[in-house]
Coordinates of C-alpha atoms and ligand atoms in Angstrom, one line a residue:
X29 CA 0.6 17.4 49.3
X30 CA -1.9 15.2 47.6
X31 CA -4.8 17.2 45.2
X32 CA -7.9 17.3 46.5
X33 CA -9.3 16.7 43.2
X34 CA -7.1 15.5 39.8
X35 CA -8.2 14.5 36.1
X36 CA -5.5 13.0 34.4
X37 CA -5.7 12.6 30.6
X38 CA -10.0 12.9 30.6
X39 CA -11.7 12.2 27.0
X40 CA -15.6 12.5 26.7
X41 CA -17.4 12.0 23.7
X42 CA -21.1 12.6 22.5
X43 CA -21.8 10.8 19.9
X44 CA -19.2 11.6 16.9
X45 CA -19.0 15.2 19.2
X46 CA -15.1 14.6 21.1
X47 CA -16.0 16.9 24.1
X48 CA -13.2 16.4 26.2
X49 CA -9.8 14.9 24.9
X50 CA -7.4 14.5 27.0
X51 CA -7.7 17.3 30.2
X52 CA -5.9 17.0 33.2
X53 CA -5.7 19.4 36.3
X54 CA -5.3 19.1 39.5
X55 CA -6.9 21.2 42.3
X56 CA -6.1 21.8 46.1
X57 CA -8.2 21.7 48.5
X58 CA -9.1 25.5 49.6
X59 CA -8.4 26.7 46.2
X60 CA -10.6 28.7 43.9
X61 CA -9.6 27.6 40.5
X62 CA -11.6 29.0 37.3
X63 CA -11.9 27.0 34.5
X64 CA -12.1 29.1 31.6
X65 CA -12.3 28.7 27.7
X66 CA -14.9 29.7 24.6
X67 CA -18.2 27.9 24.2
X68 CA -18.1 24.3 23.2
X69 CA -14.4 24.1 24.1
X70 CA -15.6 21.2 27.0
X71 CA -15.5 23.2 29.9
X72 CA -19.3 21.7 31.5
X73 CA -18.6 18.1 30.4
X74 CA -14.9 18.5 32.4
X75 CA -17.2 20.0 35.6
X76 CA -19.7 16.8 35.0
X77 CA -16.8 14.4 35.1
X78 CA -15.2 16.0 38.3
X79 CA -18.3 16.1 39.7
X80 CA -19.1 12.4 39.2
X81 CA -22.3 12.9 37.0
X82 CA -20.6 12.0 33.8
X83 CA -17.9 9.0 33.5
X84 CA -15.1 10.1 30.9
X85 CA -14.9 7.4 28.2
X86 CA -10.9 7.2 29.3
X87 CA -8.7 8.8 32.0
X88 CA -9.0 9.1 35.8
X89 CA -10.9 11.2 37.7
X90 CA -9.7 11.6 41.7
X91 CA -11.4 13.4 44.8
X92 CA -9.1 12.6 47.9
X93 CA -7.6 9.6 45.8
X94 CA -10.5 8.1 45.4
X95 CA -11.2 7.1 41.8
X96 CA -14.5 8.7 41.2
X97 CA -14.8 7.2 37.9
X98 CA -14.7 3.9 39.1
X99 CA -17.3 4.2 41.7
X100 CA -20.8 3.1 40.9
X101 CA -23.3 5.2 40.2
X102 CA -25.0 5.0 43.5
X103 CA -22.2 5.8 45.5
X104 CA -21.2 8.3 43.0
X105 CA -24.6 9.7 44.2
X106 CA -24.2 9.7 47.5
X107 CA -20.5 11.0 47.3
X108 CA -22.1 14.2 45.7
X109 CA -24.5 14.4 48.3
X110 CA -22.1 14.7 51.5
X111 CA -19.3 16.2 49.5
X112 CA -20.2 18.5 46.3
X113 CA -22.4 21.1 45.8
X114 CA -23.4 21.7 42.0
X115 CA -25.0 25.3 40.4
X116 CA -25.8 23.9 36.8
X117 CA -25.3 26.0 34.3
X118 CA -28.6 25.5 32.7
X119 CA -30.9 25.4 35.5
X120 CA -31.1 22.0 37.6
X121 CA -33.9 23.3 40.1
X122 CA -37.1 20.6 40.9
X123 CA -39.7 22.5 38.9
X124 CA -42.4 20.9 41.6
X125 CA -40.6 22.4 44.1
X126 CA -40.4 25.4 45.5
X127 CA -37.6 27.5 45.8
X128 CA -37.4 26.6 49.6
X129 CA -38.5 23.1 49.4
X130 CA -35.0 22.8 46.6
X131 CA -33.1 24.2 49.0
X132 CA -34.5 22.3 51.8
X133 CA -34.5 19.3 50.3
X134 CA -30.7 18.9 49.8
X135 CA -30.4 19.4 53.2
X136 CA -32.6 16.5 54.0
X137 CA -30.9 14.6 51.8
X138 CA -28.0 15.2 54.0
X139 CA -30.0 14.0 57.3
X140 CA -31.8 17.4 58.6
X141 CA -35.6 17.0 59.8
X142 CA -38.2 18.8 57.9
X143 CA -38.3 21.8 60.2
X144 CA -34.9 22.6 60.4
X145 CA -34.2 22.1 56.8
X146 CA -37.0 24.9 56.1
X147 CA -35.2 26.5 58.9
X148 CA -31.9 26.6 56.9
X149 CA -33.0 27.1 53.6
X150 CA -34.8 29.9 54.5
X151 CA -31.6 31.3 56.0
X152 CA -29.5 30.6 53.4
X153 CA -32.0 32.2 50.6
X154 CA -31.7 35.2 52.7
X155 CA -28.2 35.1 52.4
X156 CA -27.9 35.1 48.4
X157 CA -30.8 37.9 48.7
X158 CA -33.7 35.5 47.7
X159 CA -36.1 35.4 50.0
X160 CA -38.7 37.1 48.0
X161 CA -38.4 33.5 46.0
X162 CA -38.7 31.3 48.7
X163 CA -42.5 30.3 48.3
X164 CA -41.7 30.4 44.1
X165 CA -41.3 27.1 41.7
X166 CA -38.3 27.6 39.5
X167 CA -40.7 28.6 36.2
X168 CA -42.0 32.1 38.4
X169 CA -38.1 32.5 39.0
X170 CA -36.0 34.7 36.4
X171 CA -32.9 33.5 35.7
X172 CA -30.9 35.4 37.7
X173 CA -33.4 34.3 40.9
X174 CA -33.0 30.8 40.1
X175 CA -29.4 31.5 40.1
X176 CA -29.4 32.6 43.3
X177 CA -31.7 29.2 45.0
X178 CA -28.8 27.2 42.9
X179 CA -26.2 28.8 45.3
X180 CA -28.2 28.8 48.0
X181 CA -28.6 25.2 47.7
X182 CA -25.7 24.4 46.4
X183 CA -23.6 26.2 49.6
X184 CA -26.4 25.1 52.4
X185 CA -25.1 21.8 53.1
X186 CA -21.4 22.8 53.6
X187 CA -19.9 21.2 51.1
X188 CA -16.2 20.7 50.9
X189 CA -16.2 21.6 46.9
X190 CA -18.5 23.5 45.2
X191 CA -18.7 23.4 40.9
X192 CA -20.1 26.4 39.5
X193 CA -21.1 26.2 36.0
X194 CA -21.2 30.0 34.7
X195 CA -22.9 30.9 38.2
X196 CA -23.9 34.5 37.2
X197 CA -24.4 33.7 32.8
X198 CA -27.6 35.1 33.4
X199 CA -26.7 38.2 35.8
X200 CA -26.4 41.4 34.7
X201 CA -22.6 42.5 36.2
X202 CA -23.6 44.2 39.2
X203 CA -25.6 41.6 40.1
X204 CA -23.2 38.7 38.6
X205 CA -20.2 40.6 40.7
X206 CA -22.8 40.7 43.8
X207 CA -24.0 36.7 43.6
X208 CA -19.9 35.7 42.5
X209 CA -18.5 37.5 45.4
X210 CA -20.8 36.0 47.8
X211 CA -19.7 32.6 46.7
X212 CA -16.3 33.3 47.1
X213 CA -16.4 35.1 50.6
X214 CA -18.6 31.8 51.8
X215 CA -16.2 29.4 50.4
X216 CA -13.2 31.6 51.7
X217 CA -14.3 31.2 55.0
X218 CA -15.1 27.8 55.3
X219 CA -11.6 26.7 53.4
X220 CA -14.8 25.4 50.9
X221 CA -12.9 24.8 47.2
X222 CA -14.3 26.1 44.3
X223 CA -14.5 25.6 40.5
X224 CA -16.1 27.7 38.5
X225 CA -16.8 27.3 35.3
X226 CA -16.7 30.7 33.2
X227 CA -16.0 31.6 29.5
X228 CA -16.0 35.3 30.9
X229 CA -12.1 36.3 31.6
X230 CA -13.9 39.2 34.5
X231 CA -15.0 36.7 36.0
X232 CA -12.0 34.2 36.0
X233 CA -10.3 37.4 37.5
X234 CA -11.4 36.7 40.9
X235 CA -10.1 32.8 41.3
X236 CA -6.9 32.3 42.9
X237 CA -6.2 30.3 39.6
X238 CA -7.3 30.2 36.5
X239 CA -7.1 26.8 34.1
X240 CA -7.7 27.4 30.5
X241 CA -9.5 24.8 28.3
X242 CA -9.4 24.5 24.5
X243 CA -10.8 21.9 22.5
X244 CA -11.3 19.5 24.6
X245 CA -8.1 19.7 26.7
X246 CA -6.3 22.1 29.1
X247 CA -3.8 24.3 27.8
X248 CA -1.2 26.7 29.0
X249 CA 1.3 25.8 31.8
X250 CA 0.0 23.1 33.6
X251 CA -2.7 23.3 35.2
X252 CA -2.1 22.1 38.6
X253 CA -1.5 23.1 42.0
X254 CA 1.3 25.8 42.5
Ligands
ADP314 N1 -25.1 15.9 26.3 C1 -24.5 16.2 25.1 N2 -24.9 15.6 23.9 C2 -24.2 15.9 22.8 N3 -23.2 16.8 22.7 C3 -22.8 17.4 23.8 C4 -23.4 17.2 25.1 N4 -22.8 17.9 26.0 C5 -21.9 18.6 25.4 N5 -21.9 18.4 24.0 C6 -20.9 18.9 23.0 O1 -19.6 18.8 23.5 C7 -18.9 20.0 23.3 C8 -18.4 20.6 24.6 O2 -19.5 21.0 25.3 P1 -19.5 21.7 26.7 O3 -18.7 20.8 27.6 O4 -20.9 22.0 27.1 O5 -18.7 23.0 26.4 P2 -18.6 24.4 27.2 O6 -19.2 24.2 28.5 O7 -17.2 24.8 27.2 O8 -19.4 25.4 26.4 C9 -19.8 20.9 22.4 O9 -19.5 20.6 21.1 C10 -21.1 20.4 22.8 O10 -22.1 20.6 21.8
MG315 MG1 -20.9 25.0 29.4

């Protein structure tokens, strides 16, 4: 079977900075990989390229055999829209928004009417135990609250693959453990496949999978689909 999503030989640069040189994986769909390595190894710049919201510099990037990488920008947009859901690592919330109107908005995005996208949003901050943020902008949120909306938008529009970029850095455990496993029982039971990003190796415990980036490029045995 066909990976749902594939990098093949990915290199990034910033500058003089070589981010990524050279990854490759390959993910089913329905799994819940963990992509895990120190700080600065690449690991966020490998989630943007999957994602579609950076093109690598060389290498392929696939979702359903589609080459993302060659896709314009708008429908690389749009593709990310219907299909993705993102939790940034450093924030990614509308600061003019509430926390409601973030989550709400995705969901219009994806077609819903006003009402019923507050409707949803409102659901699914309940859900990820943030309603209490619901009428907050993203600066009244604390980290771990904004967190929390991320999912919440990020899972409210059913996506068929979620990237999460060090979902719970700014949990304490209990609470990291608390937000984590809800991700994982949502995207359990809607088959939803997950990558999170993760330098913490607790955390990577709880993926069916684990993909270990160093220096720009995945190491270990290789990283694809068993
Ligand atoms: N937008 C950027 N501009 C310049 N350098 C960047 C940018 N994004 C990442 N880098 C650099 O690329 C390397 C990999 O970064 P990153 O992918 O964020 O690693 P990780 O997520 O594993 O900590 C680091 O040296 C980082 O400083
Ligand atoms: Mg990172």
């Amino acid at each position: 079977m066909s990976p749902l999503l594939e990098a093949r030989d990915v290199s990034k640069s910033f500058g003089r900075t070589r981010a990524l040189r050279g990854a490759s994986l390959e993910i089913g769909a329905g799994e819940v990989v963990a992509v895990s390595g120190p700080s600065g190894s690449g690991k966020s710049t490998l989630l943007h390229c999957l994602a579609g919201i950076l093109v690598p510099d060389a290498g392929e990037i696939r979702y359903g055999g589609t080459r993302v990488d060659e896709l314009d920008e708008d429908t690389r947009t749009r593709l990310r829209r219907e299909a993705f859901g993102v939790v940034f690592q450093f924030g990614g919330l509308v600061p003019e928004l509430t926390a409601q109107e973030n989550v709400a908005v995705a969901l219009m995005f994806g077609g819903a009417r006003r009402a019923e996208a507050s409707r949803a949003a409102m659901e699914w901050l309940g859900r990820v135990g943030a309603d209490d943020c619901a009428p907050l902008r993203p600066g009244d949120l604390s980290g771990g609250q904004a967190q929390r909306v991320a999912m919440a938008r990020a899972l409210a529009t059913g996506p068929k693959v979620v990237f999460a970029d060090e979902p719970t850095g700014a949990l304490d455990s209990v609470a990291g453990e608390e937000v984590l496993g809800l991700l994982l029982s949502t995207a359990r039971e809607h088959g939803t496949t997950v990558v999170l990003v993760t330098h913490d190796n607790r955390i990577a415990a709880f993926a069916d999978r684990e993909i270990v980036v160093r220096d720009g490029a995945t190491t270990g045995s290789p990283a694809v689909a068993r």
